[in-house]
XYZ file of C-alpha atoms in Angstrom:
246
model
C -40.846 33.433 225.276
C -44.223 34.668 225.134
C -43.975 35.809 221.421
C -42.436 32.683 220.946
C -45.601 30.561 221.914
C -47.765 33.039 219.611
C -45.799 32.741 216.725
C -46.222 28.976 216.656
C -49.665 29.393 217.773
C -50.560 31.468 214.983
C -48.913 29.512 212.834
C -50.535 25.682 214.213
C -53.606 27.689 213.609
C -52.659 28.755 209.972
C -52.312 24.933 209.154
C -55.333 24.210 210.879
C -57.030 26.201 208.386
C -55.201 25.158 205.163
C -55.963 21.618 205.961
C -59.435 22.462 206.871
C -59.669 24.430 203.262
C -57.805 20.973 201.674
C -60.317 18.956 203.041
C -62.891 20.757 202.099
C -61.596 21.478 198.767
C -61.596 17.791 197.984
C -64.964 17.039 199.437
C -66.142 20.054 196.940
C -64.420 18.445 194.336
C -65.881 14.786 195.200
C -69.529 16.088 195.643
C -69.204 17.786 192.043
C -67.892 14.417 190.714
C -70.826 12.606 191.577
C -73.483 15.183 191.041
C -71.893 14.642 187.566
C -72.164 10.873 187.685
C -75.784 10.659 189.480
C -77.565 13.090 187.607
C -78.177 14.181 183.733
C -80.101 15.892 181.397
C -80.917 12.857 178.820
C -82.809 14.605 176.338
C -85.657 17.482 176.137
C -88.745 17.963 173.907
C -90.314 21.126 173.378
C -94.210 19.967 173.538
C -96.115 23.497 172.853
C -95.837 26.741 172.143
C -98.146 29.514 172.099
C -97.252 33.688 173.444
C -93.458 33.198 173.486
C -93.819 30.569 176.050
C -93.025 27.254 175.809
C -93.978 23.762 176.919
C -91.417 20.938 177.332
C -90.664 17.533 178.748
C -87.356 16.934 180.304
C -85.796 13.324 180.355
C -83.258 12.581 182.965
C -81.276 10.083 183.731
C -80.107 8.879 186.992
C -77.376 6.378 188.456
C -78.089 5.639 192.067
C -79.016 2.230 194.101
C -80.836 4.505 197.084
C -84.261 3.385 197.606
C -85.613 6.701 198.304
C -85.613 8.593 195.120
C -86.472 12.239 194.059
C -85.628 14.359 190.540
C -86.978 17.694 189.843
C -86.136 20.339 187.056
C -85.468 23.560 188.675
C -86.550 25.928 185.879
C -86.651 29.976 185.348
C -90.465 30.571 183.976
C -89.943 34.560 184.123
C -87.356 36.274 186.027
C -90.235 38.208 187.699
C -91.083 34.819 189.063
C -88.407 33.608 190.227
C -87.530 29.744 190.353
C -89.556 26.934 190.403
C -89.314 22.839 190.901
C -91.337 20.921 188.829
C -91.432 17.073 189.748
C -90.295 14.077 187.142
C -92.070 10.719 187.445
C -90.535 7.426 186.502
C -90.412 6.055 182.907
C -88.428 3.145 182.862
C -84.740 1.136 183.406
C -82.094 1.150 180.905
C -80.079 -1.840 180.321
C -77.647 -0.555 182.208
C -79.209 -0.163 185.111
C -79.846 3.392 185.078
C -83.413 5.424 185.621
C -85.099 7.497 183.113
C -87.416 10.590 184.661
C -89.499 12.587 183.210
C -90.814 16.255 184.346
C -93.089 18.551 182.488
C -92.160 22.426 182.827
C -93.088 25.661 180.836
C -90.822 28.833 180.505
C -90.838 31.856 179.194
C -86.628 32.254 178.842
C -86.215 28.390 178.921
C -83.547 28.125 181.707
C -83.015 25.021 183.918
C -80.852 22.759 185.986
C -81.802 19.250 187.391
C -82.089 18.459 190.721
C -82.134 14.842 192.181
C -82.312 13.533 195.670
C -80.676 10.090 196.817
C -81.999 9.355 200.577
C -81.791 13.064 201.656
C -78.680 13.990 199.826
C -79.061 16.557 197.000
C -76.878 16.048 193.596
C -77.129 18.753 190.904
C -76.543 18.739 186.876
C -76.382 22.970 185.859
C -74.371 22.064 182.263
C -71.156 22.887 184.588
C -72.571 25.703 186.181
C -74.178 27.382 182.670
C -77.906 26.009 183.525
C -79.431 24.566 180.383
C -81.633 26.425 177.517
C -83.949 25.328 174.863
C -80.902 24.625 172.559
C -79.908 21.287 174.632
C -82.063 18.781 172.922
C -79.879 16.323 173.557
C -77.985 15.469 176.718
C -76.269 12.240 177.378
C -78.319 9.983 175.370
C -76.796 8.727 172.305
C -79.472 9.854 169.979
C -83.140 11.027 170.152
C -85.953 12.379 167.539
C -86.281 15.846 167.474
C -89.670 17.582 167.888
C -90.526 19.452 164.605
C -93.732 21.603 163.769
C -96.447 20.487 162.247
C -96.118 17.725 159.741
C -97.804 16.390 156.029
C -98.274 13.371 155.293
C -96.430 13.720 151.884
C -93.028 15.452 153.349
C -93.130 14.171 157.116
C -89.822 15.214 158.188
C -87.644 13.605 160.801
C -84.046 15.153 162.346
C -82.369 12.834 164.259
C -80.058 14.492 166.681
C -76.876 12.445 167.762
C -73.576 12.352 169.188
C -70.475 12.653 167.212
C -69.419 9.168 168.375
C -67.243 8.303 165.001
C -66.993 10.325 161.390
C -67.988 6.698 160.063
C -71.480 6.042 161.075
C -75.276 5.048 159.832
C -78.594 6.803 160.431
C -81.725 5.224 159.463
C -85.322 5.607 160.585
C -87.532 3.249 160.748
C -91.070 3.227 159.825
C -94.852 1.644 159.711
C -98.309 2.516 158.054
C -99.958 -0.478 158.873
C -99.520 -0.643 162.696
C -96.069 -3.146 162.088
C -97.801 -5.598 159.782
C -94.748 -4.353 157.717
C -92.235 -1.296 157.694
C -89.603 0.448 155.444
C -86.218 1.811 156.320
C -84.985 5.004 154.963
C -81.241 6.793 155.272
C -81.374 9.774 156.950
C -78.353 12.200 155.614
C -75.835 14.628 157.477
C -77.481 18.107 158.279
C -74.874 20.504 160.557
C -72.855 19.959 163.580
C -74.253 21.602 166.101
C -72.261 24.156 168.842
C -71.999 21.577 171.440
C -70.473 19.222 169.111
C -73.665 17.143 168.514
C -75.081 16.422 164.651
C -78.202 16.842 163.075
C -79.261 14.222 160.428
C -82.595 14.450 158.384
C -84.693 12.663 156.391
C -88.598 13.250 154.859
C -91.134 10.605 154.689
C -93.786 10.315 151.932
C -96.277 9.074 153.592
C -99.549 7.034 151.737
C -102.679 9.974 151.673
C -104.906 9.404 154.411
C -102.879 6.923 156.708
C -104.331 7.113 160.139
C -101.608 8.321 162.343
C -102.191 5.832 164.984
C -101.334 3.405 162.226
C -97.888 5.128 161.028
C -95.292 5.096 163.799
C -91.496 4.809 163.531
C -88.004 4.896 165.281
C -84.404 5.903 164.618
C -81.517 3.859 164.353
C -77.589 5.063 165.086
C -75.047 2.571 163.953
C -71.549 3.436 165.170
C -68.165 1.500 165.680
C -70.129 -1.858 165.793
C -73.017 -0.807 168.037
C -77.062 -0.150 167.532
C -78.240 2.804 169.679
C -82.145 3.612 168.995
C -84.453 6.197 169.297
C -87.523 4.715 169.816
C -89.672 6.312 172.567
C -88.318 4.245 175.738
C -90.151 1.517 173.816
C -93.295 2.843 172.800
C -92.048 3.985 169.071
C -93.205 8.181 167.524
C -96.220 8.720 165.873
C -97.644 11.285 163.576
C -98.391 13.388 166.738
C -95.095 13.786 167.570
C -95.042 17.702 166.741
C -95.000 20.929 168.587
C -98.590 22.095 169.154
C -98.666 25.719 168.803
């Protein structure tokens, strides 16, 4: 009798536990679901460069209706150093509702993960557990300008970096010398595919001798499957200063 009642016991405990594990599994599961659907990488700039270090800004996107709000890169400068937050400040609203952050950070090895905060609750983006490296230009915006090196004004060149939304597509940039009093659009052509899937598409400007950089200023535009995306600064257009500083 006594074995009896120990048996089932044991055994009302061993469900106990596999539902507790069940439940918990699934909450894991949720909380990874909407870390995914909160929080993004958006796109990243490397800004400077000087020593094997780097300088970049980090653009991240967030979905969330919470009114208290907080996104931070958590970045690797030097493994002797450990890991560090550095804070993003708010750009602007996409049409869609969404928040764009940005946060400043330099690194040595160039390894990262976001980190945002909806009224106390923590939601992560690692690139599925992999962090994110200098490579990851792009992250779930549709297109954005890369940052190049130094530039000329007779063979300014632009790479657009996109996703592969559609084989048919069109990549153009568009471009001023005057300040807008008029512009010109030019065709940017296929580059490589890149090894997360994502294209590269190029172009060079020849740009008039002398034009005052504040004056020239220009954007890029992705037509795919009957839809505009641009690349134009959150709104405030590149300029001939958009290079890495070394």
């Amino acid at each position: 009798m006594t074995k009896t009642k120990t048996t089932k016991r044991f055994a009302a405990i061993l469900l106990t536990l596999a539902m507790a594990f069940g439940m918990f599994s699934m909450l894991g599961a949720t909380s990874a679901s909407a870390a995914t659907d909160k929080v993004s990488l958006y796109s990243l700039n490397p800004t400077f460069s000087k020593y094997g270090g780097t300088s970049y800004e980090a653009f991240i996107q967030t979905k969330d209706d919470a009114g208290n709000q907080e996104v931070y890169v958590h970045y690797n400068y030097m493994d002797s150093m450990g890991w560090q937050d550095a804070k993003a400040q708010y750009v602007t609203t996409l049409n869609d509702g969404s928040k764009i952050w940005k946060a400043n950070f330099s690194s040595w090895n160039t390894k990262f993960a976001i980190k945002f905060v909806a009224d106390g609750r923590e939601y992560w983006d690692n690139n599925n557990g992999n962090d994110y490296s200098k490579n990851d230009i792009l992250g779930v915006a549709p297109i954005t300008s890369e940052r190049l090196g130094y530039q000329t004004n007779n063979n300014f060149k632009i790479n657009a970096v996109l996703q592969n939304y559609a084989y048919q597509k069109n990549v153009y940039v568009r471009y001023t010398t005057d300040g807008w009093k008029s512009y010109k659009d030019q065709a940017l052509g296929y580059e490589k595919t890149n090894e997360n899937g994502t294209e590269t598409w190029t172009t060079s400007l020849n740009l008039p001798y002398g034009v005052d950089y504040k004056d020239f200023q220009y954007a890029i535009c992705y037509q795919v499957n009957g839809t505009e995306f641009w690349a134009n600064n959150f709104g405030a257009n590149y300029d001939g200063s958009y290079y890495i500083h070394h």
